[in-house]
XYZ file of C-alpha atoms in Angstrom:
531
model
C -34.396 -15.106 -51.515
C -37.342 -16.125 -49.410
C -37.207 -14.708 -45.946
C -37.691 -16.846 -42.910
C -40.010 -15.222 -40.322
C -39.343 -16.669 -36.778
C -42.454 -17.244 -34.569
C -42.360 -14.767 -31.657
C -43.466 -15.937 -28.107
C -47.066 -14.938 -27.003
C -47.169 -11.481 -25.451
C -49.583 -10.762 -22.731
C -52.433 -8.398 -23.539
C -51.760 -6.264 -20.434
C -48.028 -5.726 -21.413
C -46.631 -7.850 -18.739
C -43.336 -9.950 -19.299
C -44.728 -13.234 -17.863
C -47.680 -14.680 -19.284
C -50.376 -17.045 -17.686
C -49.420 -19.645 -20.188
C -45.991 -19.950 -18.657
C -47.538 -20.453 -15.207
C -49.837 -23.153 -16.732
C -46.849 -24.865 -18.205
C -45.066 -24.856 -14.824
C -48.210 -26.094 -13.164
C -48.613 -28.891 -15.668
C -45.073 -30.041 -15.143
C -45.770 -30.214 -11.337
C -49.265 -32.339 -12.093
C -51.490 -29.462 -11.481
C -53.922 -29.121 -14.315
C -57.105 -27.206 -15.040
C -56.376 -24.283 -12.950
C -58.788 -21.419 -13.270
C -57.602 -18.612 -15.716
C -57.993 -15.872 -12.901
C -55.621 -17.772 -10.703
C -53.105 -18.187 -13.504
C -53.078 -14.407 -14.251
C -52.682 -13.660 -10.498
C -49.714 -15.850 -10.147
C -48.089 -14.606 -13.169
C -48.467 -10.987 -11.864
C -47.046 -12.088 -8.618
C -44.008 -13.941 -10.169
C -43.401 -10.785 -12.212
C -43.382 -8.559 -9.275
C -40.893 -10.837 -7.380
C -38.632 -10.721 -10.463
C -38.797 -6.919 -10.456
C -38.012 -6.778 -6.625
C -34.971 -9.166 -7.004
C -33.634 -7.252 -10.044
C -33.925 -3.889 -8.368
C -32.287 -5.179 -5.238
C -29.470 -6.730 -7.246
C -28.985 -3.334 -9.257
C -28.526 -1.501 -5.896
C -25.629 -3.789 -5.081
C -24.021 -3.384 -8.634
C -24.431 0.508 -8.146
C -22.675 0.208 -4.727
C -19.870 -1.924 -6.188
C -19.099 0.799 -8.914
C -19.966 -1.541 -11.813
C -22.131 -1.404 -14.805
C -22.683 -5.120 -15.421
C -24.797 -7.149 -12.965
C -23.214 -10.455 -11.898
C -24.580 -13.491 -10.279
C -23.076 -12.236 -6.916
C -25.404 -9.345 -6.981
C -28.377 -11.685 -7.483
C -27.064 -13.889 -4.450
C -26.841 -10.765 -2.215
C -30.253 -9.634 -3.264
C -31.565 -13.190 -2.367
C -29.906 -12.802 1.094
C -31.276 -9.277 1.844
C -34.612 -10.473 0.734
C -34.379 -13.770 2.829
C -34.779 -16.080 -0.154
C -32.876 -19.209 -0.675
C -29.941 -18.753 -2.946
C -29.608 -20.633 -6.293
C -26.610 -22.814 -6.111
C -24.149 -23.472 -8.951
C -23.988 -20.082 -10.578
C -20.740 -18.363 -9.684
C -19.273 -15.117 -10.978
C -15.729 -16.534 -11.421
C -17.030 -19.568 -13.203
C -18.887 -18.312 -16.438
C -22.076 -20.290 -17.435
C -21.751 -21.986 -20.729
C -25.130 -22.256 -22.628
C -25.505 -24.699 -25.462
C -27.881 -23.996 -28.532
C -30.353 -26.615 -29.523
C -32.372 -26.122 -32.636
C -36.078 -27.592 -32.175
C -36.599 -28.263 -35.902
C -34.517 -30.610 -37.949
C -31.881 -29.203 -40.185
C -32.535 -28.929 -43.959
C -36.372 -28.773 -43.830
C -38.276 -25.849 -45.209
C -40.936 -26.078 -42.471
C -41.626 -23.100 -40.139
C -38.672 -22.733 -37.816
C -39.233 -21.921 -34.140
C -36.925 -19.994 -31.814
C -33.723 -21.796 -30.667
C -33.535 -23.205 -27.178
C -30.463 -22.437 -25.075
C -29.634 -24.567 -22.051
C -26.784 -25.214 -19.783
C -24.570 -27.949 -20.685
C -23.688 -30.251 -17.670
C -19.951 -31.090 -17.109
C -19.252 -34.766 -17.405
C -17.209 -35.919 -14.265
C -14.801 -38.881 -14.466
C -15.062 -40.762 -11.231
C -11.752 -42.573 -11.650
C -10.026 -39.103 -11.931
C -11.851 -37.908 -8.828
C -10.953 -40.921 -6.858
C -7.368 -40.625 -7.956
C -6.933 -37.016 -6.976
C -5.597 -36.012 -3.565
C -8.388 -35.219 -1.134
C -8.331 -31.823 0.375
C -8.765 -31.605 4.142
C -10.892 -28.688 5.288
C -9.428 -26.520 7.844
C -10.934 -26.069 11.148
C -13.517 -23.339 11.710
C -12.336 -20.344 13.763
C -13.797 -20.559 17.368
C -13.546 -18.697 20.687
C -12.595 -20.107 24.098
C -12.372 -18.224 27.445
C -9.532 -18.970 29.808
C -8.028 -17.270 32.840
C -5.269 -14.815 32.078
C -4.620 -14.204 35.866
C -6.503 -14.914 38.991
C -5.793 -12.315 41.721
C -2.423 -11.273 39.891
C -1.384 -15.062 39.564
C -1.008 -16.487 36.198
C -2.333 -20.089 36.022
C -0.102 -22.793 34.439
C -2.429 -23.833 31.413
C -1.793 -24.409 27.834
C -3.118 -21.164 26.761
C -0.813 -19.136 28.822
C 2.762 -18.612 28.080
C 4.873 -21.241 29.931
C 7.502 -20.566 32.517
C 11.055 -20.026 30.917
C 13.239 -23.130 31.814
C 15.995 -22.616 34.220
C 18.814 -25.212 34.292
C 21.271 -25.481 37.055
C 22.755 -22.285 38.192
C 23.177 -20.728 34.682
C 21.411 -17.577 33.784
C 18.210 -18.203 31.821
C 18.151 -17.024 28.227
C 14.823 -15.910 27.156
C 13.800 -15.916 23.290
C 11.241 -13.363 22.933
C 10.025 -11.815 19.753
C 10.092 -8.108 20.057
C 9.166 -5.221 17.543
C 11.623 -2.821 16.302
C 10.700 -0.199 18.848
C 11.284 -2.554 21.737
C 14.764 -3.862 20.592
C 16.585 -1.325 22.578
C 14.530 -1.918 25.638
C 15.335 -4.477 28.308
C 12.759 -7.293 28.327
C 11.420 -9.155 31.344
C 9.955 -12.590 30.614
C 6.345 -13.447 31.957
C 6.378 -15.439 35.002
C 3.759 -17.340 36.899
C 3.432 -17.277 40.743
C 2.015 -20.738 40.544
C 5.039 -22.250 38.674
C 7.327 -24.471 40.687
C 10.482 -22.934 42.167
C 13.571 -23.462 40.037
C 16.549 -25.172 41.749
C 18.496 -21.947 41.421
C 16.042 -20.125 43.682
C 15.558 -22.778 46.315
C 17.572 -23.214 49.572
C 20.728 -24.201 47.808
C 20.697 -21.496 45.280
C 22.136 -17.911 45.528
C 20.354 -15.546 47.742
C 18.001 -13.184 45.894
C 16.113 -10.388 47.467
C 12.968 -9.048 45.891
C 11.463 -5.729 46.830
C 7.970 -5.870 47.908
C 5.308 -4.691 45.360
C 3.458 -1.650 46.545
C -0.402 -1.802 45.963
C -1.142 1.683 44.735
C -4.727 2.865 45.035
C -6.182 5.525 42.784
C -7.105 8.870 43.904
C -10.796 8.053 43.647
C -10.419 4.891 45.730
C -8.674 6.850 48.293
C -11.348 9.342 48.612
C -13.964 6.803 48.636
C -12.115 4.749 51.386
C -11.780 7.906 53.771
C -15.576 8.859 53.154
C -16.579 5.256 53.706
C -14.787 4.861 56.863
C -15.764 8.160 58.022
C -19.497 7.410 57.492
C -19.345 4.082 59.436
C -17.506 5.468 62.427
C -17.726 9.169 62.988
C -15.153 10.808 65.081
C -16.775 14.087 65.611
C -20.162 14.652 67.155
C -22.841 15.017 64.778
C -26.044 16.883 65.745
C -28.499 15.196 63.461
C -28.616 11.528 64.180
C -30.837 10.732 61.497
C -28.420 12.035 58.968
C -25.653 9.928 60.405
C -27.760 6.849 60.402
C -28.692 7.547 56.755
C -25.040 7.906 55.767
C -24.069 4.812 57.607
C -26.888 2.754 55.992
C -25.751 3.864 52.582
C -22.210 3.007 53.365
C -23.073 -0.502 54.389
C -25.250 -0.929 51.276
C -22.281 0.092 49.198
C -20.069 -2.615 50.913
C -22.847 -5.240 50.327
C -23.695 -4.527 46.618
C -20.916 -2.444 44.828
C -18.627 -4.460 42.398
C -15.630 -2.195 42.316
C -14.302 -2.775 45.908
C -11.824 -5.595 45.319
C -8.926 -3.319 45.424
C -10.056 -1.863 48.692
C -10.838 -5.232 50.379
C -7.410 -5.747 52.068
C -7.617 -2.198 53.480
C -11.263 -2.736 54.670
C -10.230 -5.824 56.390
C -7.146 -4.451 58.224
C -9.497 -1.292 59.172
C -11.954 -3.749 60.801
C -9.282 -5.629 62.593
C -7.559 -2.453 63.938
C -11.059 -0.988 65.286
C -11.954 -4.304 66.919
C -8.683 -4.309 68.809
C -9.066 -0.671 69.860
C -12.752 -1.054 70.918
C -12.160 -4.367 72.970
C -9.229 -2.382 74.646
C -11.942 0.392 75.764
C -14.568 -2.220 76.681
C -13.560 -2.057 80.285
C -14.826 1.439 80.514
C -18.260 2.263 82.001
C -21.003 4.771 81.274
C -21.339 6.465 77.884
C -17.860 5.203 76.840
C -18.992 1.485 77.162
C -22.024 2.280 75.210
C -19.901 3.853 72.207
C -17.692 0.760 72.367
C -20.764 -1.467 71.950
C -22.177 0.495 69.053
C -18.704 0.373 67.438
C -18.488 -3.369 67.655
C -21.994 -3.600 66.244
C -21.118 -1.592 63.340
C -17.977 -3.555 62.721
C -19.824 -6.896 62.784
C -22.259 -5.229 60.144
C -19.310 -4.208 57.853
C -17.998 -7.913 58.047
C -21.342 -9.259 57.322
C -21.839 -6.817 54.329
C -18.387 -7.732 52.927
C -18.827 -11.502 53.063
C -22.363 -11.055 51.502
C -21.171 -9.233 48.528
C -21.203 -11.739 45.764
C -18.819 -9.559 43.453
C -16.029 -9.698 45.974
C -13.418 -12.468 46.056
C -13.358 -12.848 49.875
C -11.498 -16.233 50.261
C -7.932 -14.952 50.316
C -8.936 -12.730 53.291
C -10.577 -15.180 55.597
C -7.710 -15.615 57.657
C -7.611 -11.943 58.448
C -11.359 -11.792 59.162
C -11.495 -14.619 61.540
C -9.375 -13.181 64.374
C -11.443 -10.001 64.950
C -14.685 -12.048 64.561
C -13.456 -14.549 67.234
C -12.072 -11.755 69.327
C -15.702 -10.440 69.571
C -17.215 -13.747 70.096
C -14.797 -15.039 72.805
C -13.614 -11.956 74.621
C -14.569 -11.950 78.436
C -15.955 -8.483 78.869
C -18.311 -6.934 76.407
C -20.406 -3.892 76.734
C -24.064 -4.707 77.988
C -25.541 -2.772 75.118
C -26.329 -4.006 72.501
C -26.819 -7.581 74.142
C -26.723 -9.247 70.765
C -22.943 -9.016 69.922
C -22.119 -12.548 70.592
C -25.107 -13.916 68.828
C -24.378 -11.838 65.797
C -20.829 -12.846 65.710
C -21.791 -16.450 65.873
C -24.237 -16.213 62.974
C -21.495 -14.609 60.817
C -19.143 -17.435 61.874
C -21.745 -20.025 60.797
C -22.168 -18.265 57.461
C -18.524 -18.357 56.793
C -18.379 -21.996 57.722
C -21.282 -22.894 55.426
C -20.175 -20.728 52.579
C -16.572 -21.710 52.333
C -16.535 -25.070 54.213
C -16.340 -26.828 50.615
C -13.340 -24.779 49.502
C -11.571 -25.224 52.780
C -12.587 -28.700 54.194
C -10.794 -28.515 57.450
C -12.261 -25.152 58.185
C -15.131 -26.307 60.298
C -12.917 -28.683 62.310
C -10.309 -26.015 63.102
C -13.041 -23.592 64.275
C -14.432 -26.087 66.369
C -11.077 -26.808 67.917
C -10.583 -23.131 68.593
C -14.060 -22.776 70.304
C -13.335 -25.967 72.433
C -10.034 -24.434 73.621
C -11.965 -21.239 74.860
C -14.660 -23.562 76.296
C -12.650 -25.960 78.290
C -9.758 -24.057 79.349
C -9.230 -23.394 83.146
C -9.718 -20.014 84.439
C -6.152 -18.945 84.525
C -2.619 -19.727 83.524
C -3.179 -19.784 79.856
C -1.218 -18.724 76.917
C -1.954 -15.011 75.992
C -2.385 -15.418 72.373
C -3.247 -19.189 71.873
C -6.927 -18.328 70.767
C -5.600 -15.750 68.116
C -2.980 -18.175 66.856
C -5.582 -20.836 66.464
C -8.006 -18.327 64.754
C -5.258 -17.570 62.375
C -4.458 -21.243 61.851
C -8.055 -21.965 61.013
C -7.478 -20.450 57.582
C -3.909 -21.261 56.905
C -4.783 -24.351 54.801
C -4.507 -24.868 50.861
C -7.218 -26.263 48.569
C -6.478 -29.734 49.766
C -6.890 -29.044 53.449
C -3.003 -29.086 54.267
C -1.847 -26.301 56.652
C 0.403 -23.545 55.192
C 3.562 -22.454 57.174
C 3.020 -18.858 58.401
C 5.304 -18.511 61.244
C 5.885 -14.661 60.521
C 2.229 -13.958 60.402
C 1.764 -15.903 63.736
C 4.391 -13.814 65.339
C 2.831 -10.586 64.302
C -0.583 -11.628 65.355
C 0.762 -12.842 68.786
C 2.417 -9.418 69.090
C -0.778 -7.714 67.948
C -3.152 -9.446 70.416
C -1.019 -9.510 73.592
C -3.607 -7.536 75.443
C -6.073 -10.566 75.283
C -4.266 -12.269 78.046
C -6.859 -13.420 80.511
C -9.914 -11.984 78.612
C -10.491 -14.979 76.152
C -10.170 -18.058 78.334
C -11.720 -19.010 81.682
C -14.315 -16.474 81.892
C -18.043 -16.661 81.671
C -18.028 -14.293 78.569
C -15.484 -16.547 76.657
C -17.468 -19.628 77.520
C -20.886 -18.156 76.497
C -19.301 -17.178 73.047
C -17.728 -20.529 72.596
C -20.985 -22.229 73.267
C -22.782 -19.898 70.753
C -20.170 -20.406 68.214
C -20.332 -24.238 68.616
C -24.199 -24.073 68.169
C -23.994 -21.996 64.958
C -21.626 -24.467 63.347
C -23.273 -27.779 63.778
C -25.269 -30.165 66.243
C -22.203 -32.406 66.195
C -20.130 -29.600 67.500
C -22.487 -28.972 70.304
C -22.498 -32.536 71.245
C -18.691 -32.847 71.134
C -18.243 -29.638 73.195
C -21.084 -29.780 75.820
C -21.439 -33.670 76.428
C -18.354 -35.524 75.243
C -15.957 -33.025 76.471
C -18.236 -32.232 79.610
C -18.473 -28.570 78.841
C -21.897 -28.351 80.375
C -20.593 -29.859 83.695
C -17.899 -27.088 83.648
C -20.114 -24.197 83.130
C -22.726 -25.542 85.528
C -20.124 -25.663 88.252
C -18.790 -22.256 87.706
C -21.935 -20.306 86.980
C -23.212 -18.183 89.641
C -26.874 -17.892 88.996
C -29.323 -19.893 86.344
C -29.665 -16.459 84.544
C -26.134 -16.104 83.564
C -25.368 -15.738 79.926
C -23.318 -19.062 79.726
C -26.209 -20.988 81.161
C -28.837 -19.675 78.909
C -26.475 -20.161 75.944
C -26.137 -23.960 76.838
C -29.659 -24.172 76.971
C -30.032 -22.557 73.794
C -27.336 -24.861 72.177
C -29.014 -28.100 73.416
C -32.104 -27.333 71.272
C -29.929 -27.689 68.309
C -29.887 -31.464 69.380
C -33.560 -31.777 70.344
C -36.275 -29.268 70.330
C -38.095 -28.416 73.398
C -41.735 -29.457 73.940
C -44.449 -26.859 73.408
C -46.102 -27.732 76.844
C -43.334 -28.616 79.156
C -44.029 -31.037 82.251
C -41.347 -31.713 84.964
C -40.038 -35.118 85.727
C -41.907 -36.735 88.626
C -40.307 -38.442 91.578
C -40.789 -41.881 90.079
C -38.349 -41.100 87.445
C -34.969 -41.285 89.499
C -33.017 -43.077 86.745
C -33.582 -40.193 84.148
C -32.470 -37.662 86.701
C -29.374 -39.727 87.560
C -28.531 -39.940 83.749
C -29.163 -36.307 83.378
C -26.638 -35.458 86.211
C -24.002 -37.809 84.722
C -24.340 -36.220 81.313
C -24.873 -32.675 81.938
C -24.181 -32.155 85.755
C -26.434 -31.002 88.579
C -27.357 -27.770 87.410
C -28.494 -28.545 83.937
C -29.930 -31.712 85.097
C -32.328 -29.780 87.179
C -32.904 -27.123 84.578
C -33.285 -29.786 81.816
C -35.694 -31.974 84.212
C -38.388 -29.154 84.098
C -39.299 -30.449 80.561
C -39.508 -34.297 80.940
C -40.083 -34.969 77.004
C -37.138 -32.693 76.267
C -34.950 -34.576 78.896
C -35.839 -37.908 77.541
C -35.216 -37.102 73.967
C -31.801 -35.603 74.798
C -30.785 -38.861 76.687
C -32.069 -41.049 73.800
C -30.574 -38.867 70.873
C -28.185 -41.594 69.793
C -30.964 -44.221 69.423
C -32.779 -42.058 66.641
């Protein structure tokens, strides 16, 4: 028998497994011919290095998989780890079928070359594919954020569990899926506070009494609260004033920037209101006692300012508790002489509240304006004792749409709480000064409505004793919100009698004389509607 010797593929001289001739064949198939021999050898070495790198990485996955045979999944994982685009169509669970092809015709005695193996393509019948049922791909897993609860209230949205239905006066039955450990335990269904009231719980249903839920503070927050209030208002005498001022500054900074004060917020607001009442009770004292009262009110205003400046606190539910002490400082008749900026500071805080929360509560500015007009235009005596405080509380008793909320119980409590303000907030120079500064802080329209349309300037001009009184100066400052004063004021001359008469009709004799010292400002105020 004559033995047939197969032709072996060319082996590179340097012992590598990928020859330069193979690179040249690939280059020729891509239309690149006549490449230098040195370039072909370098490309062959680089290809061989990459093959070794992929095989070593795939062998590592094989060893970690506790297997002895390398699969196509190992090659794909190696490609992923090396950031190389994978080869598609080769799956481990679908074995690749190779077909053998003989390059020489059968039955010939010519020199036979090595056989060629190739992957046989599967023939697909389009009629069968079109007749088969189409498989709908499932939706991808995604994440969506929603509110589980807002201030302890569960919103009625599709993602949250719905309220159990209550039909008539029958007791509701809840179908809850519980685990084996919870079968013997009494289950209470989830309920949303925002859900509509069931017919059985309305006026015609049976009377049900619910115990109030106590708001329990942690031990850490209780210690923090006691130290915070102690640093703000020191009851004992401290020898080192610098140390006390540093502690107070640190406490105010904590109120303004710390994020974990939401649970303490109702207690802090109540503490501020109680201390404002106590301080105003003691405002009639003289000497050192009056100075301490003024300092206390100044600190409490800084506390309110720090709380409303803290962006991490949800302050809106407590605005109706912040406004009464703020308006009490602004509109009380007798404040200590030092510091002299208490009313101005209170009006600036009021302006910030109106600007910051006016979009959430559209009627807030209008209600504050009515409260300030009540203090500005009221006669000197015979007024309701707690009308100003009831107005202050009603200024925030509105829902998101601006409709008032019934708060008869809270109004009665506030009336009882602020009984001592009788005669303090109406008909006095201090109350009118605070009302004018509050109107000026809200808007120019509020100033025009209070001082011009409602003749507030005439009332203050008639009752003021001197031109240097606080209410007179506050009116002049408020009028600058309508039109600014001229840099070089010149008084009205004798020939401008019509302007003087118009000033007296609009602002009264006192303010006509004071405004007439600046002719340009007087004419601008009279012609403000024509701009």
